[in-house]
CSV table of C-alpha atoms (C1' of nucleotides) in Angstrom, one decimal:
chain,number,residue,atom,x,y,z
A,1,UNK,CA,95.5,236.1,97.1
A,2,UNK,CA,92.4,234.6,95.7
A,3,UNK,CA,89.1,233.7,97.3
A,4,UNK,CA,88.2,230.1,97.0
A,5,UNK,CA,84.9,228.9,95.6
A,6,UNK,CA,83.6,228.4,99.1
A,7,UNK,CA,83.6,232.1,99.7
A,8,UNK,CA,82.4,233.0,96.2
A,9,UNK,CA,79.6,230.5,95.8
A,10,UNK,CA,78.7,230.6,99.5
A,11,UNK,CA,78.1,234.3,99.5
A,12,UNK,CA,76.1,234.0,96.4
A,13,UNK,CA,74.0,231.3,97.9
A,14,UNK,CA,73.3,233.4,101.0
A,15,UNK,CA,72.4,236.4,98.8
A,16,UNK,CA,70.0,234.1,96.9
A,17,UNK,CA,68.5,233.1,100.1
A,18,UNK,CA,68.1,236.7,101.2
A,19,UNK,CA,66.5,237.7,98.0
A,20,UNK,CA,63.8,235.0,98.6
A,21,UNK,CA,63.3,235.9,102.2
A,22,UNK,CA,59.6,235.7,103.3
A,23,UNK,CA,58.9,232.9,100.8
A,24,UNK,CA,59.2,230.3,103.5
A,25,UNK,CA,61.6,227.4,103.0
A,26,UNK,CA,63.8,227.5,99.9
A,27,UNK,CA,65.0,224.3,98.3
A,28,UNK,CA,68.8,223.9,98.1
A,29,UNK,CA,68.1,222.4,94.6
A,30,UNK,CA,66.6,225.7,93.5
A,31,UNK,CA,69.5,227.7,94.9
A,32,UNK,CA,71.9,225.3,93.1
A,33,UNK,CA,70.1,225.8,89.8
A,34,UNK,CA,69.9,229.6,90.1
A,35,UNK,CA,73.5,230.0,91.2
A,36,UNK,CA,74.8,227.4,88.9
A,37,UNK,CA,76.5,225.3,91.6
A,38,UNK,CA,76.1,221.6,91.9
A,39,UNK,CA,73.7,220.5,94.6
A,40,UNK,CA,76.2,218.2,96.4
A,41,UNK,CA,78.8,221.0,96.6
A,42,UNK,CA,76.2,223.5,97.7
A,43,UNK,CA,75.3,221.3,100.6
A,44,UNK,CA,78.9,221.6,101.9
A,45,UNK,CA,78.8,225.4,101.4
A,46,UNK,CA,75.6,225.8,103.4
A,47,UNK,CA,76.7,223.6,106.3
A,48,UNK,CA,78.9,226.1,108.1
A,49,UNK,CA,76.2,228.8,107.7
A,50,UNK,CA,73.7,226.4,109.4
A,51,UNK,CA,76.2,225.5,112.1
A,52,UNK,CA,76.8,229.2,112.8
A,53,UNK,CA,73.0,229.9,113.2
A,54,UNK,CA,72.7,232.2,110.1
A,55,UNK,CA,70.6,229.7,108.3
A,56,UNK,CA,68.0,227.3,109.5
A,57,UNK,CA,67.1,224.1,107.7
A,58,UNK,CA,64.3,221.5,107.6
A,59,UNK,CA,64.6,218.1,106.2
A,60,UNK,CA,62.0,215.9,104.6
A,61,UNK,CA,59.3,216.7,102.2
A,62,UNK,CA,58.6,220.5,102.0
A,63,UNK,CA,61.9,221.0,103.7
A,64,UNK,CA,64.5,223.5,102.7
A,65,UNK,CA,66.5,226.4,104.2
A,66,UNK,CA,65.9,230.0,105.1
A,67,UNK,CA,67.6,232.9,106.8
A,68,UNK,CA,67.5,232.9,110.6
A,69,UNK,CA,68.5,236.5,111.0
A,70,UNK,CA,67.4,239.6,109.1
A,71,UNK,CA,69.8,240.4,106.3
A,72,UNK,CA,70.5,243.8,107.9
A,73,UNK,CA,72.0,242.1,110.8
A,74,UNK,CA,74.4,239.9,108.9
A,75,UNK,CA,77.7,241.5,108.2
A,76,UNK,CA,79.6,240.3,105.2
A,77,UNK,CA,82.7,240.0,107.3
A,78,UNK,CA,80.9,237.4,109.4
A,79,UNK,CA,79.9,235.4,106.3
A,80,UNK,CA,83.4,235.5,104.7
A,81,UNK,CA,84.9,234.5,108.1
A,82,UNK,CA,82.6,231.5,108.2
A,83,UNK,CA,83.2,230.4,104.6
A,84,UNK,CA,86.9,231.2,104.2
A,85,UNK,CA,88.3,231.5,107.7
A,86,UNK,CA,90.3,234.6,108.6
A,87,UNK,CA,90.9,237.1,105.9
A,88,UNK,CA,94.4,237.8,107.0
A,89,UNK,CA,96.8,237.6,104.1
A,90,UNK,CA,99.4,235.8,106.3
A,91,UNK,CA,98.7,233.7,109.3
A,92,UNK,CA,101.3,235.5,111.5
A,93,UNK,CA,99.0,238.6,111.4
A,94,UNK,CA,96.5,236.7,113.6
A,95,UNK,CA,99.1,234.7,115.5
A,96,UNK,CA,102.6,236.3,115.9
A,97,UNK,CA,103.9,233.1,117.6
A,98,UNK,CA,103.8,231.3,114.3
A,99,UNK,CA,107.1,233.0,113.2
A,100,UNK,CA,109.9,234.0,115.4
A,101,UNK,CA,110.5,237.1,113.2
A,102,UNK,CA,107.1,238.6,113.9
A,103,UNK,CA,108.2,241.2,116.4
A,104,UNK,CA,110.8,242.6,114.2
A,105,UNK,CA,109.2,242.1,110.8
A,106,UNK,CA,108.2,245.2,109.0
A,107,UNK,CA,106.5,243.4,106.2
A,108,UNK,CA,104.2,241.9,108.7
A,109,UNK,CA,102.9,245.4,109.5
A,110,UNK,CA,102.0,245.8,105.8
A,111,UNK,CA,99.9,242.6,105.9
A,112,UNK,CA,98.3,243.7,109.1
A,113,UNK,CA,97.3,247.0,107.5
A,114,UNK,CA,96.0,245.1,104.5
A,115,UNK,CA,93.8,243.0,106.7
A,116,UNK,CA,92.5,246.1,108.4
A,117,UNK,CA,91.5,247.6,105.0
A,118,UNK,CA,89.8,244.5,103.9
A,119,UNK,CA,88.0,244.1,107.2
A,120,UNK,CA,86.8,247.6,107.0
A,121,UNK,CA,85.1,246.9,103.7
A,122,UNK,CA,83.4,243.7,104.8
A,123,UNK,CA,82.5,245.1,108.2
A,124,UNK,CA,80.7,248.0,106.8
A,125,UNK,CA,78.4,246.0,104.6
A,126,UNK,CA,75.5,243.8,105.4
A,127,UNK,CA,73.6,241.2,103.4
A,128,UNK,CA,70.8,243.7,103.2
A,129,UNK,CA,73.2,246.1,101.3
A,130,UNK,CA,73.9,243.3,98.9
A,131,UNK,CA,70.2,242.6,98.5
A,132,UNK,CA,69.5,246.2,97.5
A,133,UNK,CA,72.4,246.3,95.2
A,134,UNK,CA,71.3,243.1,93.5
A,135,UNK,CA,67.7,244.4,93.2
A,136,UNK,CA,69.0,247.5,91.4
A,137,UNK,CA,71.0,245.4,89.0
A,138,UNK,CA,68.0,243.1,88.4
A,139,UNK,CA,65.9,246.2,87.8
A,140,UNK,CA,68.4,247.5,85.3
A,141,UNK,CA,68.5,244.1,83.6
A,142,UNK,CA,64.8,244.0,83.3
A,143,UNK,CA,64.7,247.4,81.7
A,144,UNK,CA,67.2,246.2,79.1
A,145,UNK,CA,64.6,243.9,77.6
A,146,UNK,CA,62.4,246.9,76.6
A,147,UNK,CA,65.1,248.6,74.5
B,1,UNK,CA,92.7,234.6,100.8
B,2,UNK,CA,96.3,233.9,101.6
B,3,UNK,CA,99.5,235.3,100.1
B,4,UNK,CA,101.9,232.7,98.9
B,5,UNK,CA,105.5,232.5,99.9
B,6,UNK,CA,106.4,234.2,96.7
B,7,UNK,CA,104.9,237.4,97.9
B,8,UNK,CA,106.0,237.0,101.5
B,9,UNK,CA,109.6,236.0,101.0
B,10,UNK,CA,109.9,238.1,97.8
B,11,UNK,CA,109.0,241.3,99.6
B,12,UNK,CA,111.3,240.4,102.5
B,13,UNK,CA,114.1,239.8,100.0
B,14,UNK,CA,113.5,243.2,98.4
B,15,UNK,CA,113.4,244.9,101.8
B,16,UNK,CA,116.7,243.2,102.7
B,17,UNK,CA,118.2,244.6,99.5
B,18,UNK,CA,116.9,248.0,100.2
B,19,UNK,CA,118.4,248.0,103.7
B,20,UNK,CA,121.8,247.2,102.2
B,21,UNK,CA,121.5,249.8,99.5
B,22,UNK,CA,124.7,251.7,98.8
B,23,UNK,CA,126.8,248.7,99.8
B,24,UNK,CA,127.3,247.6,96.2
B,25,UNK,CA,126.4,244.2,95.0
B,26,UNK,CA,124.7,241.9,97.6
B,27,UNK,CA,125.1,238.2,97.4
B,28,UNK,CA,121.9,236.2,97.1
B,29,UNK,CA,123.5,233.8,99.5
B,30,UNK,CA,123.6,236.4,102.2
B,31,UNK,CA,120.0,237.5,101.6
B,32,UNK,CA,119.0,233.8,101.7
B,33,UNK,CA,120.7,233.4,105.1
B,34,UNK,CA,119.4,236.6,106.6
B,35,UNK,CA,115.9,236.0,105.4
B,36,UNK,CA,115.9,232.3,106.2
B,37,UNK,CA,115.0,231.2,102.7
B,38,UNK,CA,116.8,228.6,100.7
B,39,UNK,CA,119.1,229.9,98.0
B,40,UNK,CA,117.6,227.9,95.1
B,41,UNK,CA,114.1,229.2,96.0
B,42,UNK,CA,115.3,232.8,96.5
B,43,UNK,CA,116.7,232.7,93.0
B,44,UNK,CA,113.2,232.1,91.6
B,45,UNK,CA,111.8,234.8,93.7
B,46,UNK,CA,114.3,237.4,92.5
B,47,UNK,CA,113.9,236.5,88.9
B,48,UNK,CA,110.7,238.4,88.2
B,49,UNK,CA,112.1,241.5,90.0
B,50,UNK,CA,115.1,241.4,87.7
B,51,UNK,CA,113.0,240.9,84.6
B,52,UNK,CA,110.9,243.9,85.7
B,53,UNK,CA,113.9,246.1,86.1
B,54,UNK,CA,113.6,246.7,89.8
B,55,UNK,CA,116.8,244.8,90.5
B,56,UNK,CA,120.0,244.5,88.6
B,57,UNK,CA,122.2,241.5,88.8
B,58,UNK,CA,125.8,240.6,88.0
B,59,UNK,CA,127.1,237.1,87.5
B,60,UNK,CA,130.5,235.7,88.2
B,61,UNK,CA,132.9,236.3,91.0
B,62,UNK,CA,132.1,239.4,93.0
B,63,UNK,CA,128.6,239.3,91.4
B,64,UNK,CA,125.4,239.8,93.2
B,65,UNK,CA,122.2,241.9,93.0
B,66,UNK,CA,121.2,245.4,93.9
B,67,UNK,CA,118.3,247.8,93.5
B,68,UNK,CA,118.1,249.6,90.3
B,69,UNK,CA,115.6,252.2,91.4
B,70,UNK,CA,115.5,254.2,94.7
B,71,UNK,CA,113.3,252.6,97.3
B,72,UNK,CA,111.1,255.7,97.4
B,73,UNK,CA,110.1,255.1,93.8
B,74,UNK,CA,109.1,251.5,94.3
B,75,UNK,CA,105.5,251.1,95.3
B,76,UNK,CA,104.6,248.0,97.2
B,77,UNK,CA,101.7,247.5,94.9
B,78,UNK,CA,104.2,247.1,92.1
B,79,UNK,CA,106.1,244.5,94.0
B,80,UNK,CA,103.1,242.5,95.0
B,81,UNK,CA,101.8,242.6,91.5
B,82,UNK,CA,105.1,241.2,90.2
B,83,UNK,CA,105.4,238.5,92.8
B,84,UNK,CA,101.8,237.4,93.2
B,85,UNK,CA,100.0,238.7,90.1
B,86,UNK,CA,96.8,240.7,90.5
B,87,UNK,CA,95.6,241.2,94.0
B,88,UNK,CA,92.0,240.9,92.9
B,89,UNK,CA,90.2,238.4,95.2
B,90,UNK,CA,88.4,237.0,92.2
B,91,UNK,CA,89.5,236.9,88.5
B,92,UNK,CA,86.2,238.3,87.2
B,93,UNK,CA,87.1,241.6,88.9
B,94,UNK,CA,89.8,242.2,86.3
B,95,UNK,CA,88.1,240.4,83.5
B,96,UNK,CA,84.3,240.4,83.5
B,97,UNK,CA,84.2,238.2,80.5
B,98,UNK,CA,85.3,235.2,82.5
B,99,UNK,CA,81.8,234.8,83.9
B,100,UNK,CA,78.5,235.4,82.1
B,101,UNK,CA,77.0,236.6,85.4
B,102,UNK,CA,79.4,239.5,85.9
B,103,UNK,CA,77.1,242.2,84.7
B,104,UNK,CA,74.3,241.3,87.1
B,105,UNK,CA,76.4,240.0,90.0
B,106,UNK,CA,76.2,242.0,93.2
B,107,UNK,CA,78.8,240.0,94.9
B,108,UNK,CA,81.3,240.9,92.2
B,109,UNK,CA,80.9,244.5,93.4
B,110,UNK,CA,82.0,243.5,96.8
B,111,UNK,CA,85.1,241.9,95.5
B,112,UNK,CA,85.8,244.9,93.4
B,113,UNK,CA,85.5,247.1,96.4
B,114,UNK,CA,87.8,244.9,98.4
B,115,UNK,CA,90.4,245.0,95.6
B,116,UNK,CA,90.2,248.8,95.7
B,117,UNK,CA,90.8,248.9,99.5
B,118,UNK,CA,93.8,246.6,99.2
B,119,UNK,CA,95.3,248.5,96.3
B,120,UNK,CA,94.9,251.7,98.2
B,121,UNK,CA,97.1,250.3,101.0
B,122,UNK,CA,99.8,249.0,98.7
B,123,UNK,CA,99.7,252.0,96.4
B,124,UNK,CA,100.3,254.4,99.2
B,125,UNK,CA,103.4,252.7,100.5
B,126,UNK,CA,106.9,252.5,99.0
B,127,UNK,CA,109.8,250.3,99.8
B,128,UNK,CA,111.4,253.4,101.5
B,129,UNK,CA,108.5,253.5,104.0
B,130,UNK,CA,109.2,249.8,104.7
B,131,UNK,CA,112.9,250.5,105.2
B,132,UNK,CA,112.2,253.3,107.7
B,133,UNK,CA,109.7,251.1,109.5
B,134,UNK,CA,112.2,248.3,109.7
B,135,UNK,CA,115.0,250.6,110.9
B,136,UNK,CA,112.7,251.7,113.7
B,137,UNK,CA,112.0,248.2,114.7
B,138,UNK,CA,115.7,247.3,114.5
B,139,UNK,CA,116.4,250.3,116.7
B,140,UNK,CA,113.9,249.3,119.2
B,141,UNK,CA,115.3,245.8,119.2
B,142,UNK,CA,118.8,247.0,119.8
B,143,UNK,CA,117.7,249.2,122.7
B,144,UNK,CA,116.2,246.1,124.3
B,145,UNK,CA,119.6,244.7,124.8
B,146,UNK,CA,120.5,247.5,127.2
B,147,UNK,CA,117.6,246.9,129.5
C,1,DT,C1',55.5,203.4,104.5
C,2,DA,C1',57.1,205.8,100.6
C,3,DA,C1',58.8,209.9,98.9
C,4,DT,C1',61.4,213.9,99.7
C,5,DT,C1',64.8,216.7,101.5
C,6,DG,C1',68.8,217.9,104.2
C,7,DT,C1',73.4,215.9,106.7
C,8,DT,C1',77.6,213.8,107.0
C,9,DG,C1',81.8,211.7,106.0
C,10,DA,C1',84.7,209.2,102.8
C,11,DC,C1',86.8,209.6,98.8
C,12,DT,C1',89.2,211.4,94.5
C,13,DA,C1',91.0,214.1,90.5
C,14,DA,C1',93.2,218.1,89.4
C,15,DA,C1',95.7,222.1,90.4
C,16,DA,C1',98.7,225.0,92.9
C,17,DT,C1',102.4,225.5,96.0
C,18,DA,C1',106.9,225.1,97.6
C,19,DA,C1',110.4,223.8,96.9
C,20,DT,C1',115.0,220.9,95.0
C,21,DC,C1',118.4,219.7,91.5
C,22,DA,C1',121.2,220.0,87.7
C,23,DA,C1',123.0,222.0,83.7
C,24,DC,C1',124.3,226.2,82.0
C,25,DT,C1',126.1,231.1,81.4
C,26,DT,C1',128.7,234.9,82.7
C,27,DG,C1',132.4,237.5,84.5
C,28,DA,C1',136.6,238.1,87.4
C,29,DT,C1',141.0,236.9,88.4
C,30,DA,C1',145.2,234.3,89.1
D,1,DT,C1',143.5,231.1,79.4
D,2,DA,C1',141.9,228.1,83.1
D,3,DT,C1',139.2,228.2,86.9
D,4,DC,C1',136.2,229.5,90.3
D,5,DA,C1',132.4,232.1,91.9
D,6,DA,C1',128.4,233.8,91.1
D,7,DG,C1',123.6,234.2,88.9
D,8,DT,C1',120.0,231.8,85.4
D,9,DT,C1',117.0,228.6,83.7
D,10,DG,C1',114.3,224.6,83.2
D,11,DA,C1',113.0,220.0,84.7
D,12,DT,C1',111.3,217.6,88.3
D,13,DT,C1',109.0,216.3,92.6
D,14,DA,C1',106.5,216.0,97.1
D,15,DT,C1',102.9,218.0,99.5
D,16,DT,C1',98.9,220.5,100.2
D,17,DT,C1',94.8,222.6,98.9
D,18,DT,C1',90.8,222.9,96.1
D,19,DA,C1',86.8,221.5,94.2
D,20,DG,C1',84.3,218.6,93.9
D,21,DT,C1',81.5,213.5,93.7
D,22,DC,C1',79.3,209.7,95.9
D,23,DA,C1',76.9,207.0,99.0
D,24,DA,C1',74.8,206.1,103.3
D,25,DC,C1',72.0,208.2,106.6
D,26,DA,C1',68.4,210.9,109.2
D,27,DA,C1',64.3,213.4,109.4
D,28,DT,C1',59.9,214.9,107.9
D,29,DT,C1',55.5,214.8,105.6
D,30,DA,C1',51.8,212.9,102.8
DNA sequence: TAATTGTTGACTAAAATAATCAACTTGATA
DNA sequence: TATCAAGTTGATTATTTTAGTCAACAATTA
């Protein structure tokens, strides 16, 4: 029941991008440095986000990436779905045909309920919420230096 | 974000055991057949449940396994924890020291919230709930034959 | 055209998963 | 007490997934 690095690093990369919104194109290299992810790997993490239209990219000198939609319109459920695929703990939750026991399987109901609970969390949060949360933490961190 | 077969088969095995409660010792072989899991694999799935005191076992002829606690006192969260380990989507949720970014990481808050939502589902359900749910399904299934 | 930046696909090492197999221990019973 | 029927444990293995790296390529700008 663990998230892979795609989901973890990918969401962090997207948050990084959202935090630098309005600064034009952001270099993948800079995101990689700030988020402590290797550049070649980050490229693979960003790819599905570009393909899905969440992020736009420009090659060449002065190229980079930036958000294509406002953070308030990007639900975390969408991001996790893109990076990790379905959040369902078991495949039969999405596709009952995968197992002939599905119709009469009580445990499947549990996994379905778990998926619902997880989706509720991720559906109710946007990238904007994450940005605000991060800014608060950043603020708190800065204040620490004065103690 | 997938459950492994340990969690899936293991919970099914325990439900099977609960459904046959009061029938004395149940053969692993029978559970394996009913749940369509290989016997050698099932043995490994049952082991942690025995070690944790949820299941008692008897070797030798007329041996077998049975529940040691009433199903109503076995929370699904406990079962999943035993079979799969922590349900936390990321290890840093349980142990912030694993990553030096923990204190200032907003995404970690998301994963913490997800863990809470998942735990709530599994904490609020017992094996008894699962038994009742299964009996209803079994009932519905039986009725089908008369149509 | 040279430098910079993102894109893509091939490849690989390491780890986790999902088992199987075999040797062993225990308990019941003939 | 010999034997058989269980469960127990540890070693081993094949497969899949994960987490990357590397290199060739494409596009853009100065």
